[in-house]
PDB file of N, CA and C in Angstrom:
ATOM      1  N   MET O  23      -0.347 -16.251 -11.354  1.00 68.00           N
ATOM      2  CA  MET O  23      -0.263 -15.579 -10.069  1.00 68.00           C
ATOM      3  C   MET O  23      -1.689 -15.350  -9.562  1.00 68.00           C
ATOM      4  N   ASP O  24      -1.990 -15.819  -8.356  1.00 84.00           N
ATOM      5  CA  ASP O  24      -3.339 -15.639  -7.813  1.00 84.00           C
ATOM      6  C   ASP O  24      -3.463 -14.272  -7.129  1.00 84.00           C
ATOM      7  N   GLY O  25      -4.667 -13.979  -6.620  1.00 85.00           N
ATOM      8  CA  GLY O  25      -4.937 -12.687  -5.992  1.00 85.00           C
ATOM      9  C   GLY O  25      -4.032 -12.380  -4.821  1.00 85.00           C
ATOM     10  N   ARG O  26      -3.777 -13.387  -3.997  1.00 91.00           N
ATOM     11  CA  ARG O  26      -2.883 -13.167  -2.852  1.00 91.00           C
ATOM     12  C   ARG O  26      -1.486 -12.798  -3.309  1.00 91.00           C
ATOM     13  N   ASP O  27      -0.982 -13.542  -4.294  1.00 94.00           N
ATOM     14  CA  ASP O  27       0.361 -13.262  -4.808  1.00 94.00           C
ATOM     15  C   ASP O  27       0.441 -11.863  -5.409  1.00 94.00           C
ATOM     16  N   ARG O  28      -0.611 -11.475  -6.125  1.00 94.00           N
ATOM     17  CA  ARG O  28      -0.612 -10.132  -6.737  1.00 94.00           C
ATOM     18  C   ARG O  28      -0.656  -9.046  -5.667  1.00 94.00           C
ATOM     19  N   LEU O  29      -1.444  -9.247  -4.625  1.00 95.00           N
ATOM     20  CA  LEU O  29      -1.478  -8.256  -3.549  1.00 95.00           C
ATOM     21  C   LEU O  29      -0.135  -8.184  -2.828  1.00 95.00           C
ATOM     22  N   CYS O  30       0.490  -9.316  -2.609  1.00 96.00           N
ATOM     23  CA  CYS O  30       1.808  -9.321  -1.958  1.00 96.00           C
ATOM     24  C   CYS O  30       2.844  -8.620  -2.839  1.00 96.00           C
ATOM     25  N   ALA O  31       2.767  -8.821  -4.145  1.00 96.00           N
ATOM     26  CA  ALA O  31       3.672  -8.133  -5.071  1.00 96.00           C
ATOM     27  C   ALA O  31       3.407  -6.627  -5.060  1.00 96.00           C
ATOM     28  N   PHE O  32       2.132  -6.253  -4.985  1.00 96.00           N
ATOM     29  CA  PHE O  32       1.762  -4.842  -4.884  1.00 96.00           C
ATOM     30  C   PHE O  32       2.370  -4.223  -3.628  1.00 96.00           C
ATOM     31  N   VAL O  33       2.219  -4.902  -2.497  1.00 97.00           N
ATOM     32  CA  VAL O  33       2.768  -4.387  -1.241  1.00 97.00           C
ATOM     33  C   VAL O  33       4.286  -4.285  -1.328  1.00 97.00           C
ATOM     34  N   ALA O  34       4.930  -5.248  -1.954  1.00 97.00           N
ATOM     35  CA  ALA O  34       6.391  -5.200  -2.107  1.00 97.00           C
ATOM     36  C   ALA O  34       6.810  -3.954  -2.893  1.00 97.00           C
ATOM     37  N   GLU O  35       6.102  -3.645  -3.978  1.00 96.00           N
ATOM     38  CA  GLU O  35       6.423  -2.432  -4.743  1.00 96.00           C
ATOM     39  C   GLU O  35       6.146  -1.182  -3.922  1.00 96.00           C
ATOM     40  N   LEU O  36       5.064  -1.206  -3.181  1.00 96.00           N
ATOM     41  CA  LEU O  36       4.716  -0.077  -2.332  1.00 96.00           C
ATOM     42  C   LEU O  36       5.782   0.145  -1.260  1.00 96.00           C
ATOM     43  N   LEU O  37       6.236  -0.921  -0.638  1.00 98.00           N
ATOM     44  CA  LEU O  37       7.296  -0.810   0.366  1.00 98.00           C
ATOM     45  C   LEU O  37       8.572  -0.243  -0.246  1.00 98.00           C
ATOM     46  N   SER O  38       8.884  -0.653  -1.442  1.00 97.00           N
ATOM     47  CA  SER O  38      10.061  -0.128  -2.133  1.00 97.00           C
ATOM     48  C   SER O  38       9.940   1.384  -2.343  1.00 97.00           C
ATOM     49  N   LEU O  39       8.765   1.830  -2.748  1.00 97.00           N
ATOM     50  CA  LEU O  39       8.538   3.269  -2.920  1.00 97.00           C
ATOM     51  C   LEU O  39       8.662   4.015  -1.596  1.00 97.00           C
ATOM     52  N   LEU O  40       8.080   3.478  -0.549  1.00 98.00           N
ATOM     53  CA  LEU O  40       8.127   4.140   0.754  1.00 98.00           C
ATOM     54  C   LEU O  40       9.548   4.235   1.300  1.00 98.00           C
ATOM     55  N   ARG O  41      10.374   3.267   0.967  1.00 98.00           N
ATOM     56  CA  ARG O  41      11.761   3.254   1.449  1.00 98.00           C
ATOM     57  C   ARG O  41      12.709   4.057   0.552  1.00 98.00           C
ATOM     58  N   SER O  42      12.255   4.459  -0.624  1.00 96.00           N
ATOM     59  CA  SER O  42      13.151   5.039  -1.618  1.00 96.00           C
ATOM     60  C   SER O  42      13.552   6.487  -1.345  1.00 96.00           C
ATOM     61  N   ARG O  43      12.772   7.186  -0.538  1.00 92.00           N
ATOM     62  CA  ARG O  43      13.074   8.592  -0.258  1.00 92.00           C
ATOM     63  C   ARG O  43      12.277   9.038   0.958  1.00 92.00           C
ATOM     64  N   ASP O  44      12.474  10.276   1.366  1.00 95.00           N
ATOM     65  CA  ASP O  44      11.690  10.819   2.470  1.00 95.00           C
ATOM     66  C   ASP O  44      10.225  10.890   2.064  1.00 95.00           C
ATOM     67  N   GLN O  45       9.351  10.610   3.015  1.00 98.00           N
ATOM     68  CA  GLN O  45       7.913  10.618   2.763  1.00 98.00           C
ATOM     69  C   GLN O  45       7.233  11.598   3.708  1.00 98.00           C
ATOM     70  N   ASP O  46       6.199  12.239   3.222  1.00 97.00           N
ATOM     71  CA  ASP O  46       5.397  13.158   4.016  1.00 97.00           C
ATOM     72  C   ASP O  46       4.150  12.409   4.493  1.00 97.00           C
ATOM     73  N   VAL O  47       4.080  12.131   5.780  1.00 97.00           N
ATOM     74  CA  VAL O  47       2.948  11.377   6.334  1.00 97.00           C
ATOM     75  C   VAL O  47       1.939  12.267   7.064  1.00 97.00           C
ATOM     76  N   LEU O  48       2.109  13.573   6.958  1.00 95.00           N
ATOM     77  CA  LEU O  48       1.282  14.516   7.707  1.00 95.00           C
ATOM     78  C   LEU O  48      -0.218  14.279   7.536  1.00 95.00           C
ATOM     79  N   TRP O  49      -0.675  14.011   6.311  1.00 93.00           N
ATOM     80  CA  TRP O  49      -2.105  13.852   6.049  1.00 93.00           C
ATOM     81  C   TRP O  49      -2.569  12.401   6.163  1.00 93.00           C
ATOM     82  N   SER O  50      -1.680  11.522   6.547  1.00 95.00           N
ATOM     83  CA  SER O  50      -2.054  10.111   6.697  1.00 95.00           C
ATOM     84  C   SER O  50      -2.356   9.811   8.161  1.00 95.00           C
ATOM     85  N   SER O  51      -2.777   8.610   8.423  1.00 94.00           N
ATOM     86  CA  SER O  51      -3.052   8.197   9.806  1.00 94.00           C
ATOM     87  C   SER O  51      -1.801   7.683  10.511  1.00 94.00           C
ATOM     88  N   PHE O  52      -0.664   7.713   9.830  1.00 98.00           N
ATOM     89  CA  PHE O  52       0.585   7.214  10.406  1.00 98.00           C
ATOM     90  C   PHE O  52       1.406   8.356  10.987  1.00 98.00           C
ATOM     91  N   ALA O  53       2.038   8.103  12.127  1.00 97.00           N
ATOM     92  CA  ALA O  53       2.902   9.107  12.748  1.00 97.00           C
ATOM     93  C   ALA O  53       4.224   9.232  12.001  1.00 97.00           C
ATOM     94  N   THR O  54       4.719   8.108  11.480  1.00 98.00           N
ATOM     95  CA  THR O  54       5.991   8.093  10.755  1.00 98.00           C
ATOM     96  C   THR O  54       5.885   7.141   9.572  1.00 98.00           C
ATOM     97  N   VAL O  55       6.793   7.292   8.633  1.00 98.00           N
ATOM     98  CA  VAL O  55       6.830   6.362   7.504  1.00 98.00           C
ATOM     99  C   VAL O  55       7.203   4.963   7.987  1.00 98.00           C
ATOM    100  N   GLU O  56       7.990   4.891   9.043  1.00 98.00           N
ATOM    101  CA  GLU O  56       8.349   3.584   9.599  1.00 98.00           C
ATOM    102  C   GLU O  56       7.119   2.846  10.109  1.00 98.00           C
ATOM    103  N   ASP O  57       6.160   3.584  10.668  1.00 98.00           N
ATOM    104  CA  ASP O  57       4.900   2.967  11.109  1.00 98.00           C
ATOM    105  C   ASP O  57       4.124   2.403   9.917  1.00 98.00           C
ATOM    106  N   ALA O  58       4.086   3.161   8.830  1.00 98.00           N
ATOM    107  CA  ALA O  58       3.402   2.693   7.618  1.00 98.00           C
ATOM    108  C   ALA O  58       4.080   1.443   7.075  1.00 98.00           C
ATOM    109  N   ILE O  59       5.402   1.464   7.018  1.00 98.00           N
ATOM    110  CA  ILE O  59       6.155   0.314   6.520  1.00 98.00           C
ATOM    111  C   ILE O  59       5.900  -0.911   7.392  1.00 98.00           C
ATOM    112  N   ALA O  60       5.932  -0.736   8.701  1.00 99.00           N
ATOM    113  CA  ALA O  60       5.714  -1.863   9.613  1.00 99.00           C
ATOM    114  C   ALA O  60       4.322  -2.463   9.419  1.00 99.00           C
ATOM    115  N   GLU O  61       3.314  -1.613   9.287  1.00 98.00           N
ATOM    116  CA  GLU O  61       1.960  -2.146   9.095  1.00 98.00           C
ATOM    117  C   GLU O  61       1.840  -2.872   7.759  1.00 98.00           C
ATOM    118  N   LEU O  62       2.410  -2.306   6.704  1.00 98.00           N
ATOM    119  CA  LEU O  62       2.337  -2.953   5.393  1.00 98.00           C
ATOM    120  C   LEU O  62       3.078  -4.284   5.380  1.00 98.00           C
ATOM    121  N   GLU O  63       4.212  -4.365   6.046  1.00 99.00           N
ATOM    122  CA  GLU O  63       4.934  -5.640   6.130  1.00 99.00           C
ATOM    123  C   GLU O  63       4.092  -6.685   6.850  1.00 99.00           C
ATOM    124  N   HIS O  64       3.455  -6.268   7.931  1.00 98.00           N
ATOM    125  CA  HIS O  64       2.596  -7.176   8.697  1.00 98.00           C
ATOM    126  C   HIS O  64       1.393  -7.624   7.853  1.00 98.00           C
ATOM    127  N   LEU O  65       0.769  -6.681   7.157  1.00 98.00           N
ATOM    128  CA  LEU O  65      -0.367  -7.027   6.301  1.00 98.00           C
ATOM    129  C   LEU O  65       0.045  -7.967   5.180  1.00 98.00           C
ATOM    130  N   ARG O  66       1.207  -7.719   4.576  1.00 98.00           N
ATOM    131  CA  ARG O  66       1.695  -8.597   3.498  1.00 98.00           C
ATOM    132  C   ARG O  66       1.808 -10.037   3.992  1.00 98.00           C
ATOM    133  N   ASP O  67       2.369 -10.217   5.176  1.00 98.00           N
ATOM    134  CA  ASP O  67       2.519 -11.563   5.729  1.00 98.00           C
ATOM    135  C   ASP O  67       1.164 -12.208   5.997  1.00 98.00           C
ATOM    136  N   ARG O  68       0.234 -11.432   6.521  1.00 98.00           N
ATOM    137  CA  ARG O  68      -1.101 -11.962   6.800  1.00 98.00           C
ATOM    138  C   ARG O  68      -1.866 -12.278   5.516  1.00 98.00           C
ATOM    139  N   ILE O  69      -1.705 -11.446   4.499  1.00 97.00           N
ATOM    140  CA  ILE O  69      -2.347 -11.707   3.205  1.00 97.00           C
ATOM    141  C   ILE O  69      -1.793 -12.987   2.605  1.00 97.00           C
ATOM    142  N   ALA O  70      -0.484 -13.168   2.690  1.00 97.00           N
ATOM    143  CA  ALA O  70       0.151 -14.388   2.169  1.00 97.00           C
ATOM    144  C   ALA O  70      -0.406 -15.629   2.860  1.00 97.00           C
ATOM    145  N   ASP O  71      -0.802 -15.475   4.129  1.00 97.00           N
ATOM    146  CA  ASP O  71      -1.391 -16.587   4.882  1.00 97.00           C
ATOM    147  C   ASP O  71      -2.892 -16.737   4.634  1.00 97.00           C
ATOM    148  N   GLY O  72      -3.464 -15.850   3.810  1.00 95.00           N
ATOM    149  CA  GLY O  72      -4.878 -15.964   3.461  1.00 95.00           C
ATOM    150  C   GLY O  72      -5.841 -15.256   4.391  1.00 95.00           C
ATOM    151  N   ASP O  73      -5.369 -14.309   5.181  1.00 97.00           N
ATOM    152  CA  ASP O  73      -6.213 -13.599   6.141  1.00 97.00           C
ATOM    153  C   ASP O  73      -7.087 -12.551   5.431  1.00 97.00           C
ATOM    154  N   PRO O  74      -8.410 -12.756   5.375  1.00 95.00           N
ATOM    155  CA  PRO O  74      -9.277 -11.799   4.685  1.00 95.00           C
ATOM    156  C   PRO O  74      -9.345 -10.437   5.384  1.00 95.00           C
ATOM    157  N   ASP O  75      -9.160 -10.404   6.704  1.00 98.00           N
ATOM    158  CA  ASP O  75      -9.162  -9.124   7.416  1.00 98.00           C
ATOM    159  C   ASP O  75      -7.977  -8.258   6.992  1.00 98.00           C
ATOM    160  N   ALA O  76      -6.841  -8.875   6.732  1.00 97.00           N
ATOM    161  CA  ALA O  76      -5.662  -8.134   6.279  1.00 97.00           C
ATOM    162  C   ALA O  76      -5.909  -7.549   4.896  1.00 97.00           C
ATOM    163  N   ARG O  77      -6.556  -8.307   4.060  1.00 95.00           N
ATOM    164  CA  ARG O  77      -6.889  -7.822   2.708  1.00 95.00           C
ATOM    165  C   ARG O  77      -7.813  -6.606   2.795  1.00 95.00           C
ATOM    166  N   ARG O  78      -8.817  -6.674   3.671  1.00 95.00           N
ATOM    167  CA  ARG O  78      -9.738  -5.546   3.850  1.00 95.00           C
ATOM    168  C   ARG O  78      -9.009  -4.317   4.394  1.00 95.00           C
ATOM    169  N   ARG O  79      -8.105  -4.522   5.341  1.00 97.00           N
ATOM    170  CA  ARG O  79      -7.341  -3.402   5.911  1.00 97.00           C
ATOM    171  C   ARG O  79      -6.463  -2.750   4.832  1.00 97.00           C
ATOM    172  N   LEU O  80      -5.813  -3.566   4.014  1.00 97.00           N
ATOM    173  CA  LEU O  80      -4.988  -3.026   2.938  1.00 97.00           C
ATOM    174  C   LEU O  80      -5.848  -2.225   1.964  1.00 97.00           C
ATOM    175  N   LYS O  81      -7.011  -2.746   1.645  1.00 94.00           N
ATOM    176  CA  LYS O  81      -7.921  -2.046   0.732  1.00 94.00           C
ATOM    177  C   LYS O  81      -8.321  -0.690   1.314  1.00 94.00           C
ATOM    178  N   LEU O  82      -8.578  -0.639   2.613  1.00 95.00           N
ATOM    179  CA  LEU O  82      -8.925   0.618   3.271  1.00 95.00           C
ATOM    180  C   LEU O  82      -7.758   1.602   3.215  1.00 95.00           C
ATOM    181  N   LEU O  83      -6.562   1.145   3.509  1.00 96.00           N
ATOM    182  CA  LEU O  83      -5.388   2.021   3.474  1.00 96.00           C
ATOM    183  C   LEU O  83      -5.125   2.572   2.076  1.00 96.00           C
ATOM    184  N   CYS O  84      -5.484   1.797   1.060  1.00 94.00           N
ATOM    185  CA  CYS O  84      -5.180   2.160  -0.323  1.00 94.00           C
ATOM    186  C   CYS O  84      -6.356   2.780  -1.063  1.00 94.00           C
ATOM    187  N   SER O  85      -7.468   2.951  -0.389  1.00 92.00           N
ATOM    188  CA  SER O  85      -8.647   3.530  -1.035  1.00 92.00           C
ATOM    189  C   SER O  85      -8.425   5.026  -1.290  1.00 92.00           C
ATOM    190  N   PRO O  86      -9.266   5.635  -2.140  1.00 92.00           N
ATOM    191  CA  PRO O  86      -9.159   7.082  -2.339  1.00 92.00           C
ATOM    192  C   PRO O  86      -9.263   7.808  -1.000  1.00 92.00           C
ATOM    193  N   THR O  87      -8.383   8.705  -0.771  1.00 91.00           N
ATOM    194  CA  THR O  87      -8.183   9.453   0.481  1.00 91.00           C
ATOM    195  C   THR O  87      -7.723   8.574   1.635  1.00 91.00           C
ATOM    196  N   GLY O  88      -7.332   7.352   1.357  1.00 95.00           N
ATOM    197  CA  GLY O  88      -6.763   6.481   2.381  1.00 95.00           C
ATOM    198  C   GLY O  88      -5.347   6.921   2.723  1.00 95.00           C
ATOM    199  N   ALA O  89      -4.809   6.369   3.775  1.00 97.00           N
ATOM    200  CA  ALA O  89      -3.503   6.795   4.289  1.00 97.00           C
ATOM    201  C   ALA O  89      -2.383   6.673   3.261  1.00 97.00           C
ATOM    202  N   ILE O  90      -2.363   5.594   2.506  1.00 97.00           N
ATOM    203  CA  ILE O  90      -1.274   5.402   1.543  1.00 97.00           C
ATOM    204  C   ILE O  90      -1.408   6.380   0.380  1.00 97.00           C
ATOM    205  N   GLU O  91      -2.621   6.588  -0.093  1.00 95.00           N
ATOM    206  CA  GLU O  91      -2.804   7.579  -1.159  1.00 95.00           C
ATOM    207  C   GLU O  91      -2.397   8.966  -0.677  1.00 95.00           C
ATOM    208  N   GLU O  92      -2.716   9.300   0.555  1.00 97.00           N
ATOM    209  CA  GLU O  92      -2.326  10.604   1.106  1.00 97.00           C
ATOM    210  C   GLU O  92      -0.807  10.752   1.139  1.00 97.00           C
ATOM    211  N   ILE O  93      -0.106   9.694   1.506  1.00 98.00           N
ATOM    212  CA  ILE O  93       1.360   9.739   1.501  1.00 98.00           C
ATOM    213  C   ILE O  93       1.866   9.939   0.075  1.00 98.00           C
ATOM    214  N   ALA O  94       1.308   9.210  -0.863  1.00 97.00           N
ATOM    215  CA  ALA O  94       1.741   9.317  -2.263  1.00 97.00           C
ATOM    216  C   ALA O  94       1.561  10.737  -2.791  1.00 97.00           C
ATOM    217  N   ILE O  95       0.412  11.318  -2.545  1.00 97.00           N
ATOM    218  CA  ILE O  95       0.138  12.673  -3.033  1.00 97.00           C
ATOM    219  C   ILE O  95       1.058  13.679  -2.354  1.00 97.00           C
ATOM    220  N   SER O  96       1.159  13.611  -1.032  1.00 97.00           N
ATOM    221  CA  SER O  96       1.980  14.562  -0.283  1.00 97.00           C
ATOM    222  C   SER O  96       3.467  14.430  -0.588  1.00 97.00           C
ATOM    223  N   SER O  97       3.878  13.244  -0.989  1.00 98.00           N
ATOM    224  CA  SER O  97       5.303  12.979  -1.209  1.00 98.00           C
ATOM    225  C   SER O  97       5.716  13.093  -2.673  1.00 98.00           C
ATOM    226  N   GLY O  98       4.766  13.380  -3.557  1.00 97.00           N
ATOM    227  CA  GLY O  98       5.100  13.647  -4.945  1.00 97.00           C
ATOM    228  C   GLY O  98       5.138  12.449  -5.877  1.00 97.00           C
ATOM    229  N   TRP O  99       4.549  11.324  -5.480  1.00 97.00           N
ATOM    230  CA  TRP O  99       4.528  10.169  -6.383  1.00 97.00           C
ATOM    231  C   TRP O  99       3.104   9.683  -6.670  1.00 97.00           C
ATOM    232  N   ALA O 100       2.196  10.648  -6.792  1.00 96.00           N
ATOM    233  CA  ALA O 100       0.795  10.323  -7.075  1.00 96.00           C
ATOM    234  C   ALA O 100       0.630   9.619  -8.420  1.00 96.00           C
ATOM    235  N   ASP O 101       1.374  10.047  -9.437  1.00 96.00           N
ATOM    236  CA  ASP O 101       1.264   9.398 -10.753  1.00 96.00           C
ATOM    237  C   ASP O 101       1.688   7.934 -10.678  1.00 96.00           C
ATOM    238  N   THR O 102       2.761   7.671  -9.979  1.00 96.00           N
ATOM    239  CA  THR O 102       3.224   6.291  -9.794  1.00 96.00           C
ATOM    240  C   THR O 102       2.173   5.494  -9.032  1.00 96.00           C
ATOM    241  N   TRP O 103       1.598   6.096  -8.025  1.00 95.00           N
ATOM    242  CA  TRP O 103       0.556   5.459  -7.224  1.00 95.00           C
ATOM    243  C   TRP O 103      -0.621   5.031  -8.099  1.00 95.00           C
ATOM    244  N   VAL O 104      -1.099   5.944  -8.931  1.00 94.00           N
ATOM    245  CA  VAL O 104      -2.242   5.640  -9.799  1.00 94.00           C
ATOM    246  C   VAL O 104      -1.895   4.507 -10.760  1.00 94.00           C
ATOM    247  N   ARG O 105      -0.688   4.528 -11.306  1.00 93.00           N
ATOM    248  CA  ARG O 105      -0.283   3.443 -12.216  1.00 93.00           C
ATOM    249  C   ARG O 105      -0.263   2.094 -11.501  1.00 93.00           C
ATOM    250  N   LEU O 106       0.108   2.086 -10.234  1.00 92.00           N
ATOM    251  CA  LEU O 106       0.129   0.826  -9.480  1.00 92.00           C
ATOM    252  C   LEU O 106      -1.274   0.343  -9.131  1.00 92.00           C
ATOM    253  N   VAL O 107      -2.038   1.203  -8.482  1.00 89.00           N
ATOM    254  CA  VAL O 107      -3.317   0.770  -7.919  1.00 89.00           C
ATOM    255  C   VAL O 107      -4.428   0.661  -8.965  1.00 89.00           C
ATOM    256  N   ASP O 108      -4.385   1.499  -9.977  1.00 88.00           N
ATOM    257  CA  ASP O 108      -5.454   1.471 -10.969  1.00 88.00           C
ATOM    258  C   ASP O 108      -4.991   0.883 -12.297  1.00 88.00           C
ATOM    259  N   GLY O 109      -3.745   0.541 -12.379  1.00 88.00           N
ATOM    260  CA  GLY O 109      -3.207  -0.027 -13.605  1.00 88.00           C
ATOM    261  C   GLY O 109      -2.656  -1.412 -13.380  1.00 88.00           C
ATOM    262  N   LYS O 110      -1.397  -1.469 -13.056  1.00 87.00           N
ATOM    263  CA  LYS O 110      -0.670  -2.736 -12.959  1.00 87.00           C
ATOM    264  C   LYS O 110      -1.336  -3.753 -12.033  1.00 87.00           C
ATOM    265  N   TYR O 111      -1.836  -3.309 -10.884  1.00 88.00           N
ATOM    266  CA  TYR O 111      -2.397  -4.242  -9.898  1.00 88.00           C
ATOM    267  C   TYR O 111      -3.912  -4.126  -9.750  1.00 88.00           C
ATOM    268  N   ARG O 112      -4.568  -3.529 -10.707  1.00 85.00           N
ATOM    269  CA  ARG O 112      -6.023  -3.348 -10.613  1.00 85.00           C
ATOM    270  C   ARG O 112      -6.760  -4.668 -10.384  1.00 85.00           C
ATOM    271  N   SER O 113      -6.364  -5.706 -11.078  1.00 84.00           N
ATOM    272  CA  SER O 113      -7.062  -6.995 -10.962  1.00 84.00           C
ATOM    273  C   SER O 113      -6.862  -7.656  -9.596  1.00 84.00           C
ATOM    274  N   ALA O 114      -5.855  -7.247  -8.861  1.00 83.00           N
ATOM    275  CA  ALA O 114      -5.597  -7.850  -7.546  1.00 83.00           C
ATOM    276  C   ALA O 114      -6.667  -7.484  -6.527  1.00 83.00           C
ATOM    277  N   TRP O 115      -7.369  -6.404  -6.761  1.00 74.00           N
ATOM    278  CA  TRP O 115      -8.348  -5.927  -5.789  1.00 74.00           C
ATOM    279  C   TRP O 115      -9.690  -6.626  -5.893  1.00 74.00           C
ATOM    280  N   SER O 116      -9.932  -7.348  -6.972  1.00 71.00           N
ATOM    281  CA  SER O 116     -11.249  -7.983  -7.122  1.00 71.00           C
ATOM    282  C   SER O 116     -11.294  -9.365  -6.522  1.00 71.00           C
TER     283      SER O 116
END
């Protein structure tokens, strides 16, 4: 699995988490969880096509204090978030 495939798999797991229950987006840059989902779906498609700007945008959203991390912390799945971004998919970011 190459870097693009791993990032797309990461986004797929992230989308599953976002859809699994109510999410608190208050501290994120998104007005609604649906907005976050729509952007992540769009980024996943662009990453699959090899768009480096999409990869950079995803990295920004997922960085410490980024919008996705803020949703994870506020919504009670910070431990799962850390396991994904710093564990299972760590190599996808390089």
